[in-house]
């Protein structure tokens, strides 16, 4: 026959003693879930696909200081103009040239041609990013 040993109450505490009201655990669980959902939503908005996407179409390194670049811009709101930043990089990874390109309103998808002048020979050209926040000096150009 197996008997259960009694533990000294002063040393280990009582088994019948509760740590706190049950509603505190549920409230903390709800707060934890809500905070998790908020973090997931913020990450989705900031890291998900943006309203403007680009895809390179073609490029040509004309000489050591000139690059021709064609890319396609797709917008979720074609009624708004956009501003895209195109940059080139040299073999050592330095930024060799940068140019802002105005993309006028109209058409959900538009092909854009540009020329980027560089400080040294470029080996790569890319669209750094696009935005609907077009600076005034580009609108008047």
Tab-separated table of N, CA and C in Angstrom:
chain	number	residue	atom	x	y	z
A	1	UNK	N	0.824	-1.160	0.000
A	1	UNK	CA	0.000	0.000	0.000
A	1	UNK	C	0.885	1.247	0.000
A	2	UNK	N	0.534	2.209	-0.872
A	2	UNK	CA	1.320	3.428	-1.004
A	2	UNK	C	0.625	4.536	-0.229
A	3	UNK	N	1.389	5.239	0.550
A	3	UNK	CA	0.822	6.372	1.296
A	3	UNK	C	1.497	7.652	0.840
A	4	UNK	N	0.741	8.712	0.903
A	4	UNK	CA	1.287	10.008	0.494
A	4	UNK	C	1.947	10.652	1.693
A	5	UNK	N	3.126	11.162	1.466
A	5	UNK	CA	3.878	11.774	2.557
A	5	UNK	C	3.416	13.211	2.723
A	6	UNK	N	3.357	13.639	3.912
A	6	UNK	CA	3.015	15.017	4.220
A	6	UNK	C	4.280	15.863	4.193
A	7	UNK	N	4.230	16.962	3.456
A	7	UNK	CA	5.361	17.881	3.404
A	7	UNK	C	5.202	18.920	4.505
A	8	UNK	N	6.282	19.387	5.048
A	8	UNK	CA	6.187	20.430	6.072
A	8	UNK	C	5.577	21.701	5.477
A	9	UNK	N	4.472	22.177	6.044
A	9	UNK	CA	3.723	23.322	5.504
A	9	UNK	C	4.540	24.599	5.546
A	10	UNK	N	5.367	24.774	6.531
A	10	UNK	CA	6.145	25.995	6.644
A	10	UNK	C	7.237	26.109	5.596
A	11	UNK	N	7.677	24.994	5.071
A	11	UNK	CA	8.772	25.013	4.113
A	11	UNK	C	8.286	25.186	2.666
A	12	UNK	N	7.240	24.498	2.257
A	12	UNK	CA	6.809	24.477	0.868
A	12	UNK	C	5.486	25.175	0.612
A	13	UNK	N	4.805	25.592	1.597
A	13	UNK	CA	3.510	26.230	1.428
A	13	UNK	C	2.416	25.202	1.280
A	14	UNK	N	1.216	25.663	1.235
A	14	UNK	CA	0.060	24.781	1.160
A	14	UNK	C	-0.325	24.560	-0.304
A	15	UNK	N	-0.795	23.344	-0.616
A	15	UNK	CA	-1.242	23.055	-1.985
A	15	UNK	C	-2.587	23.701	-2.282
A	16	UNK	N	-3.337	24.000	-1.293
A	16	UNK	CA	-4.665	24.567	-1.467
A	16	UNK	C	-4.640	26.065	-1.747
A	17	UNK	N	-3.527	26.680	-1.557
A	17	UNK	CA	-3.438	28.133	-1.705
A	17	UNK	C	-3.385	28.514	-3.189
A	18	UNK	N	-4.237	29.463	-3.625
A	18	UNK	CA	-4.251	29.940	-5.014
A	18	UNK	C	-3.326	31.146	-5.123
A	19	UNK	N	-2.853	31.350	-6.338
A	19	UNK	CA	-1.906	32.445	-6.567
A	19	UNK	C	-2.599	33.778	-6.829
A	20	UNK	N	-3.799	33.765	-7.272
A	20	UNK	CA	-4.521	35.005	-7.553
A	20	UNK	C	-5.870	34.696	-8.176
A	21	UNK	N	-6.674	35.713	-8.344
A	21	UNK	CA	-7.992	35.481	-8.950
A	21	UNK	C	-7.848	34.987	-10.388
A	22	UNK	N	-8.752	34.145	-10.803
A	22	UNK	CA	-8.710	33.547	-12.135
A	22	UNK	C	-8.896	34.598	-13.231
A	23	UNK	N	-9.667	35.652	-12.979
A	23	UNK	CA	-9.922	36.669	-13.999
A	23	UNK	C	-8.650	37.417	-14.384
A	24	UNK	N	-7.668	37.493	-13.489
A	24	UNK	CA	-6.404	38.172	-13.802
A	24	UNK	C	-5.680	37.428	-14.924
A	25	UNK	N	-5.684	36.121	-14.872
A	25	UNK	CA	-5.039	35.335	-15.925
A	25	UNK	C	-5.725	35.553	-17.266
A	26	UNK	N	-7.052	35.544	-17.273
A	26	UNK	CA	-7.788	35.766	-18.527
A	26	UNK	C	-7.565	37.179	-19.059
A	27	UNK	N	-7.531	38.162	-18.194
A	27	UNK	CA	-7.295	39.546	-18.622
A	27	UNK	C	-5.906	39.684	-19.236
A	28	UNK	N	-4.904	39.075	-18.616
A	28	UNK	CA	-3.549	39.130	-19.170
A	28	UNK	C	-3.471	38.414	-20.512
A	29	UNK	N	-4.175	37.304	-20.640
A	29	UNK	CA	-4.199	36.586	-21.915
A	29	UNK	C	-4.835	37.435	-23.014
A	30	UNK	N	-5.934	38.091	-22.712
A	30	UNK	CA	-6.605	38.960	-23.692
A	30	UNK	C	-5.692	40.120	-24.085
A	31	UNK	N	-5.028	40.746	-23.127
A	31	UNK	CA	-4.108	41.850	-23.426
A	31	UNK	C	-2.969	41.351	-24.308
A	32	UNK	N	-2.429	40.199	-24.001
A	32	UNK	CA	-1.339	39.631	-24.796
A	32	UNK	C	-1.781	39.369	-26.235
A	33	UNK	N	-2.960	38.818	-26.430
A	33	UNK	CA	-3.473	38.539	-27.781
A	33	UNK	C	-3.723	39.836	-28.547
A	34	UNK	N	-4.305	40.835	-27.904
A	34	UNK	CA	-4.577	42.114	-28.566
A	34	UNK	C	-3.273	42.790	-28.979
A	35	UNK	N	-2.281	42.801	-28.109
A	35	UNK	CA	-0.979	43.393	-28.448
A	35	UNK	C	-0.352	42.635	-29.620
A	36	UNK	N	-0.455	41.330	-29.636
A	36	UNK	CA	0.073	40.536	-30.746
A	36	UNK	C	-0.609	40.875	-32.058
A	37	UNK	N	-1.920	41.050	-32.035
A	37	UNK	CA	-2.650	41.422	-33.254
A	37	UNK	C	-2.262	42.814	-33.744
A	38	UNK	N	-2.071	43.743	-32.840
A	38	UNK	CA	-1.655	45.100	-33.223
A	38	UNK	C	-0.269	45.066	-33.856
A	39	UNK	N	0.652	44.336	-33.268
A	39	UNK	CA	2.008	44.229	-33.835
A	39	UNK	C	1.959	43.577	-35.214
A	40	UNK	N	1.148	42.546	-35.387
A	40	UNK	CA	1.032	41.880	-36.688
A	40	UNK	C	0.459	42.832	-37.734
A	41	UNK	N	-0.551	43.630	-37.374
A	41	UNK	CA	-1.142	44.581	-38.319
A	41	UNK	C	-0.136	45.656	-38.725
A	42	UNK	N	0.579	46.213	-37.770
A	42	UNK	CA	1.578	47.243	-38.074
A	42	UNK	C	2.677	46.676	-38.969
A	43	UNK	N	3.117	45.473	-38.712
A	43	UNK	CA	4.137	44.850	-39.554
A	43	UNK	C	3.606	44.621	-40.964
A	44	UNK	N	2.362	44.200	-41.093
A	44	UNK	CA	1.770	43.974	-42.417
A	44	UNK	C	1.686	45.277	-43.205
A	45	UNK	N	1.249	46.353	-42.552
A	45	UNK	CA	1.123	47.644	-43.234
A	45	UNK	C	2.493	48.168	-43.646
A	46	UNK	N	3.485	48.047	-42.792
A	46	UNK	CA	4.801	48.619	-43.080
A	46	UNK	C	5.686	47.735	-43.938
A	47	UNK	N	5.518	46.428	-43.876
A	47	UNK	CA	6.401	45.528	-44.595
A	47	UNK	C	5.741	44.846	-45.780
A	48	UNK	N	4.442	44.978	-45.928
A	48	UNK	CA	3.738	44.375	-47.052
A	48	UNK	C	3.996	45.153	-48.343
A	49	UNK	N	3.413	44.662	-49.432
A	49	UNK	CA	3.558	45.358	-50.709
A	49	UNK	C	3.012	46.770	-50.596
A	50	UNK	N	3.755	47.713	-51.160
A	50	UNK	CA	3.351	49.097	-51.129
A	50	UNK	C	2.356	49.416	-52.234
A	51	UNK	N	1.862	50.639	-52.226
A	51	UNK	CA	0.894	51.032	-53.245
A	51	UNK	C	1.519	51.197	-54.628
A	52	UNK	N	2.851	51.316	-54.688
A	52	UNK	CA	3.554	51.463	-55.960
A	52	UNK	C	4.627	50.379	-56.038
A	53	UNK	N	4.597	49.599	-57.117
A	53	UNK	CA	5.627	48.594	-57.322
A	53	UNK	C	6.323	48.865	-58.645
A	54	UNK	N	7.574	48.445	-58.745
A	54	UNK	CA	8.346	48.652	-59.969
A	54	UNK	C	8.977	47.343	-60.408
A	55	UNK	N	9.259	47.290	-61.687
A	55	UNK	CA	9.944	46.129	-62.246
A	55	UNK	C	10.890	46.620	-63.330
A	56	UNK	N	12.164	46.272	-63.245
A	56	UNK	CA	13.105	46.714	-64.282
A	56	UNK	C	12.770	46.072	-65.626
A	57	UNK	N	12.895	46.865	-66.691
A	57	UNK	CA	12.626	46.352	-68.037
A	57	UNK	C	13.936	46.170	-68.803
A	58	UNK	N	14.760	47.226	-68.836
A	58	UNK	CA	16.049	47.118	-69.531
A	58	UNK	C	16.992	48.204	-69.019
A	59	UNK	N	18.271	47.984	-69.261
A	59	UNK	CA	19.279	48.988	-68.914
A	59	UNK	C	20.429	48.870	-69.894
A	60	UNK	N	21.160	49.970	-70.007
A	60	UNK	CA	22.322	49.999	-70.893
A	60	UNK	C	23.339	50.958	-70.285
A	61	UNK	N	24.560	50.465	-70.108
A	61	UNK	CA	25.632	51.322	-69.626
A	61	UNK	C	26.265	51.960	-70.858
A	62	UNK	N	25.929	53.214	-71.118
A	62	UNK	CA	26.351	53.908	-72.334
A	62	UNK	C	27.858	54.141	-72.319
A	63	UNK	N	28.348	54.692	-71.228
A	63	UNK	CA	29.784	54.900	-71.049
A	63	UNK	C	30.073	54.886	-69.554
A	64	UNK	N	31.262	55.293	-69.150
A	64	UNK	CA	31.645	55.244	-67.736
A	64	UNK	C	30.826	56.183	-66.851
A	65	UNK	N	30.108	57.130	-67.448
A	65	UNK	CA	29.382	58.122	-66.649
A	65	UNK	C	27.921	58.270	-67.047
A	66	UNK	N	27.377	57.350	-67.828
A	66	UNK	CA	25.991	57.453	-68.264
A	66	UNK	C	25.349	56.070	-68.311
A	67	UNK	N	24.131	55.982	-67.744
A	67	UNK	CA	23.364	54.739	-67.759
A	67	UNK	C	21.939	55.042	-68.206
A	68	UNK	N	21.443	54.288	-69.177
A	68	UNK	CA	20.046	54.390	-69.598
A	68	UNK	C	19.277	53.270	-68.901
A	69	UNK	N	18.097	53.606	-68.398
A	69	UNK	CA	17.327	52.631	-67.624
A	69	UNK	C	15.848	52.765	-67.959
A	70	UNK	N	15.192	51.641	-68.176
A	70	UNK	CA	13.752	51.594	-68.426
A	70	UNK	C	13.137	50.672	-67.383
A	71	UNK	N	12.054	51.139	-66.769
A	71	UNK	CA	11.371	50.326	-65.768
A	71	UNK	C	9.868	50.546	-65.859
A	72	UNK	N	9.122	49.602	-65.318
A	72	UNK	CA	7.666	49.658	-65.335
A	72	UNK	C	7.166	49.972	-63.932
A	73	UNK	N	6.249	50.939	-63.850
A	73	UNK	CA	5.661	51.360	-62.580
A	73	UNK	C	4.202	50.914	-62.564
A	74	UNK	N	3.808	50.229	-61.497
A	74	UNK	CA	2.418	49.816	-61.318
A	74	UNK	C	1.903	50.484	-60.051
A	75	UNK	N	0.781	51.210	-60.189
A	75	UNK	CA	0.224	51.963	-59.059
A	75	UNK	C	-1.176	51.468	-58.718
A	76	UNK	N	-1.530	51.560	-57.452
A	76	UNK	CA	-2.891	51.221	-57.055
A	76	UNK	C	-3.853	52.377	-57.305
A	77	UNK	N	-3.323	53.597	-57.446
A	77	UNK	CA	-4.150	54.770	-57.745
A	77	UNK	C	-3.535	55.521	-58.929
A	78	UNK	N	-3.967	55.199	-60.162
A	78	UNK	CA	-3.357	55.822	-61.337
A	78	UNK	C	-3.664	57.311	-61.493
A	79	UNK	N	-4.581	57.837	-60.699
A	79	UNK	CA	-4.914	59.257	-60.819
A	79	UNK	C	-3.885	60.159	-60.135
A	80	UNK	N	-2.976	59.578	-59.375
A	80	UNK	CA	-1.957	60.354	-58.660
A	80	UNK	C	-0.607	60.240	-59.362
A	81	UNK	N	0.143	61.355	-59.465
A	81	UNK	CA	1.518	61.260	-59.967
A	81	UNK	C	2.419	60.639	-58.901
A	82	UNK	N	3.566	60.142	-59.329
A	82	UNK	CA	4.493	59.498	-58.391
A	82	UNK	C	5.905	60.020	-58.601
A	83	UNK	N	6.739	59.800	-57.606
A	83	UNK	CA	8.151	60.159	-57.620
A	83	UNK	C	8.943	58.888	-57.344
A	84	UNK	N	9.818	58.502	-58.281
A	84	UNK	CA	10.644	57.310	-58.096
A	84	UNK	C	12.115	57.713	-58.040
A	85	UNK	N	12.863	57.068	-57.178
A	85	UNK	CA	14.295	57.326	-57.053
A	85	UNK	C	15.044	56.155	-57.688
A	86	UNK	N	15.861	56.473	-58.680
A	86	UNK	CA	16.666	55.479	-59.382
A	86	UNK	C	18.115	55.703	-58.977
A	87	UNK	N	18.822	54.633	-58.670
A	87	UNK	CA	20.227	54.793	-58.303
A	87	UNK	C	21.078	53.734	-58.994
A	88	UNK	N	22.339	54.079	-59.174
A	88	UNK	CA	23.307	53.142	-59.730
A	88	UNK	C	24.389	52.902	-58.691
A	89	UNK	N	25.008	51.733	-58.801
A	89	UNK	CA	26.099	51.399	-57.889
A	89	UNK	C	27.293	50.927	-58.702
A	90	UNK	N	28.463	51.191	-58.172
A	90	UNK	CA	29.703	50.785	-58.832
A	90	UNK	C	30.118	49.399	-58.339
A	91	UNK	N	31.184	48.872	-58.888
A	91	UNK	CA	31.660	47.528	-58.537
A	91	UNK	C	32.049	47.418	-57.064
A	92	UNK	N	32.495	48.496	-56.453
A	92	UNK	CA	32.878	48.452	-55.037
A	92	UNK	C	31.694	48.669	-54.095
A	93	UNK	N	30.477	48.800	-54.646
A	93	UNK	CA	29.286	48.940	-53.825
A	93	UNK	C	28.875	50.366	-53.543
A	94	UNK	N	29.702	51.341	-53.908
A	94	UNK	CA	29.354	52.738	-53.681
A	94	UNK	C	28.211	53.159	-54.591
A	95	UNK	N	27.451	54.131	-54.119
A	95	UNK	CA	26.424	54.721	-54.966
A	95	UNK	C	27.119	55.619	-55.980
A	96	UNK	N	26.941	55.312	-57.263
A	96	UNK	CA	27.636	56.062	-58.315
A	96	UNK	C	26.785	57.184	-58.876
A	97	UNK	N	25.479	57.049	-58.787
A	97	UNK	CA	24.593	58.088	-59.300
A	97	UNK	C	23.182	57.871	-58.802
A	98	UNK	N	22.427	58.959	-58.730
A	98	UNK	CA	21.041	58.881	-58.276
A	98	UNK	C	20.228	59.921	-59.041
A	99	UNK	N	18.966	59.587	-59.283
A	99	UNK	CA	18.094	60.501	-60.006
A	99	UNK	C	16.657	60.288	-59.553
A	100	UNK	N	15.942	61.391	-59.381
A	100	UNK	CA	14.514	61.331	-59.108
A	100	UNK	C	13.783	61.411	-60.438
A	101	UNK	N	12.772	60.568	-60.585
A	101	UNK	CA	12.023	60.509	-61.834
A	101	UNK	C	10.560	60.792	-61.538
A	102	UNK	N	9.988	61.734	-62.280
A	102	UNK	CA	8.573	62.075	-62.154
A	102	UNK	C	7.764	61.128	-63.032
A	103	UNK	N	6.755	60.488	-62.436
A	103	UNK	CA	5.860	59.597	-63.174
A	103	UNK	C	4.486	60.258	-63.160
A	104	UNK	N	4.050	60.821	-64.313
A	104	UNK	CA	2.778	61.531	-64.338
A	104	UNK	C	1.587	60.609	-64.080
A	105	UNK	N	0.476	61.206	-63.693
A	105	UNK	CA	-0.749	60.453	-63.449
A	105	UNK	C	-1.257	59.853	-64.756
A	106	UNK	N	-2.029	58.796	-64.634
A	106	UNK	CA	-2.639	58.168	-65.800
A	106	UNK	C	-2.096	56.777	-66.035
A	107	UNK	N	-2.984	55.818	-66.106
A	107	UNK	CA	-2.584	54.442	-66.377
A	107	UNK	C	-2.079	53.750	-65.130
A	108	UNK	N	-2.657	52.596	-64.833
A	108	UNK	CA	-2.228	51.842	-63.655
A	108	UNK	C	-0.805	51.324	-63.813
A	109	UNK	N	-0.419	51.077	-65.077
A	109	UNK	CA	0.943	50.597	-65.354
A	109	UNK	C	1.556	51.498	-66.418
A	110	UNK	N	2.778	51.928	-66.162
A	110	UNK	CA	3.442	52.867	-67.073
A	110	UNK	C	4.920	52.508	-67.184
A	111	UNK	N	5.442	52.588	-68.411
A	111	UNK	CA	6.863	52.355	-68.649
A	111	UNK	C	7.579	53.705	-68.651
A	112	UNK	N	8.681	53.763	-67.923
A	112	UNK	CA	9.422	55.015	-67.753
A	112	UNK	C	10.855	54.808	-68.239
A	113	UNK	N	11.351	55.761	-69.042
A	113	UNK	CA	12.744	55.768	-69.512
A	113	UNK	C	13.469	56.913	-68.816
A	114	UNK	N	14.699	56.671	-68.385
A	114	UNK	CA	15.487	57.723	-67.758
A	114	UNK	C	16.969	57.498	-68.032
A	115	UNK	N	17.740	58.564	-67.859
A	115	UNK	CA	19.193	58.505	-67.976
A	115	UNK	C	19.769	58.960	-66.649
A	116	UNK	N	20.689	58.165	-66.090
A	116	UNK	CA	21.336	58.501	-64.827
A	116	UNK	C	22.806	58.783	-65.119
A	117	UNK	N	23.264	59.973	-64.728
A	117	UNK	CA	24.672	60.337	-64.874
A	117	UNK	C	25.400	59.904	-63.603
A	118	UNK	N	26.552	59.278	-63.766
A	118	UNK	CA	27.256	58.672	-62.643
A	118	UNK	C	28.640	59.288	-62.442
A	119	UNK	N	29.158	59.127	-61.233
A	119	UNK	CA	30.490	59.641	-60.917
A	119	UNK	C	31.587	58.660	-61.309
A	120	UNK	N	31.231	57.382	-61.434
A	120	UNK	CA	32.158	56.355	-61.894
A	120	UNK	C	31.358	55.249	-62.571
A	121	UNK	N	32.043	54.309	-63.159
A	121	UNK	CA	31.367	53.269	-63.933
A	121	UNK	C	30.394	52.471	-63.055
A	122	UNK	N	29.164	52.375	-63.527
A	122	UNK	CA	28.134	51.645	-62.799
A	122	UNK	C	28.098	50.188	-63.256
A	123	UNK	N	27.727	49.312	-62.325
A	123	UNK	CA	27.565	47.902	-62.665
A	123	UNK	C	26.142	47.420	-62.380
A	124	UNK	N	25.373	48.233	-61.673
A	124	UNK	CA	23.990	47.871	-61.374
A	124	UNK	C	23.153	49.142	-61.308
A	125	UNK	N	21.913	49.013	-61.726
A	125	UNK	CA	20.959	50.121	-61.636
A	125	UNK	C	19.664	49.562	-61.063
A	126	UNK	N	19.026	50.330	-60.179
A	126	UNK	CA	17.832	49.843	-59.502
A	126	UNK	C	16.919	51.000	-59.136
A	127	UNK	N	15.655	50.680	-58.939
A	127	UNK	CA	14.702	51.661	-58.409
A	127	UNK	C	14.755	51.519	-56.899
A	128	UNK	N	15.189	52.574	-56.227
A	128	UNK	CA	15.326	52.546	-54.779
A	128	UNK	C	13.957	52.540	-54.106
A	129	UNK	N	13.025	53.299	-54.676
A	129	UNK	CA	11.677	53.356	-54.117
A	129	UNK	C	10.838	54.390	-54.825
A	130	UNK	N	9.529	54.311	-54.644
A	130	UNK	CA	8.585	55.257	-55.245
A	130	UNK	C	7.602	55.724	-54.178
A	131	UNK	N	7.056	56.921	-54.410
A	131	UNK	CA	6.130	57.505	-53.455
A	131	UNK	C	5.142	58.400	-54.184
A	132	UNK	N	3.962	58.569	-53.588
A	132	UNK	CA	2.989	59.527	-54.117
A	132	UNK	C	3.300	60.950	-53.649
A	133	UNK	N	4.245	61.115	-52.759
A	133	UNK	CA	4.615	62.437	-52.260
A	133	UNK	C	5.651	63.040	-53.220
A	134	UNK	N	5.135	63.744	-54.229
A	134	UNK	CA	6.000	64.318	-55.260
A	134	UNK	C	6.414	65.719	-54.815
A	135	UNK	N	7.728	65.997	-54.760
A	135	UNK	CA	8.166	67.339	-54.370
A	135	UNK	C	7.800	68.359	-55.440
A	136	UNK	N	7.570	69.618	-55.043
A	136	UNK	CA	7.158	70.643	-55.993
A	136	UNK	C	8.135	70.858	-57.145
A	137	UNK	N	9.439	70.716	-56.903
A	137	UNK	CA	10.404	70.965	-57.984
A	137	UNK	C	10.310	69.921	-59.087
A	138	UNK	N	9.755	68.741	-58.808
A	138	UNK	CA	9.568	67.741	-59.862
A	138	UNK	C	8.296	68.003	-60.661
A	139	UNK	N	7.285	68.537	-60.022
A	139	UNK	CA	6.014	68.803	-60.712
A	139	UNK	C	6.182	69.855	-61.783
A	140	UNK	N	7.061	70.806	-61.546
A	140	UNK	CA	7.247	71.922	-62.480
A	140	UNK	C	8.272	71.616	-63.559
A	141	UNK	N	8.939	70.491	-63.451
A	141	UNK	CA	9.996	70.164	-64.409
A	141	UNK	C	9.427	69.690	-65.733
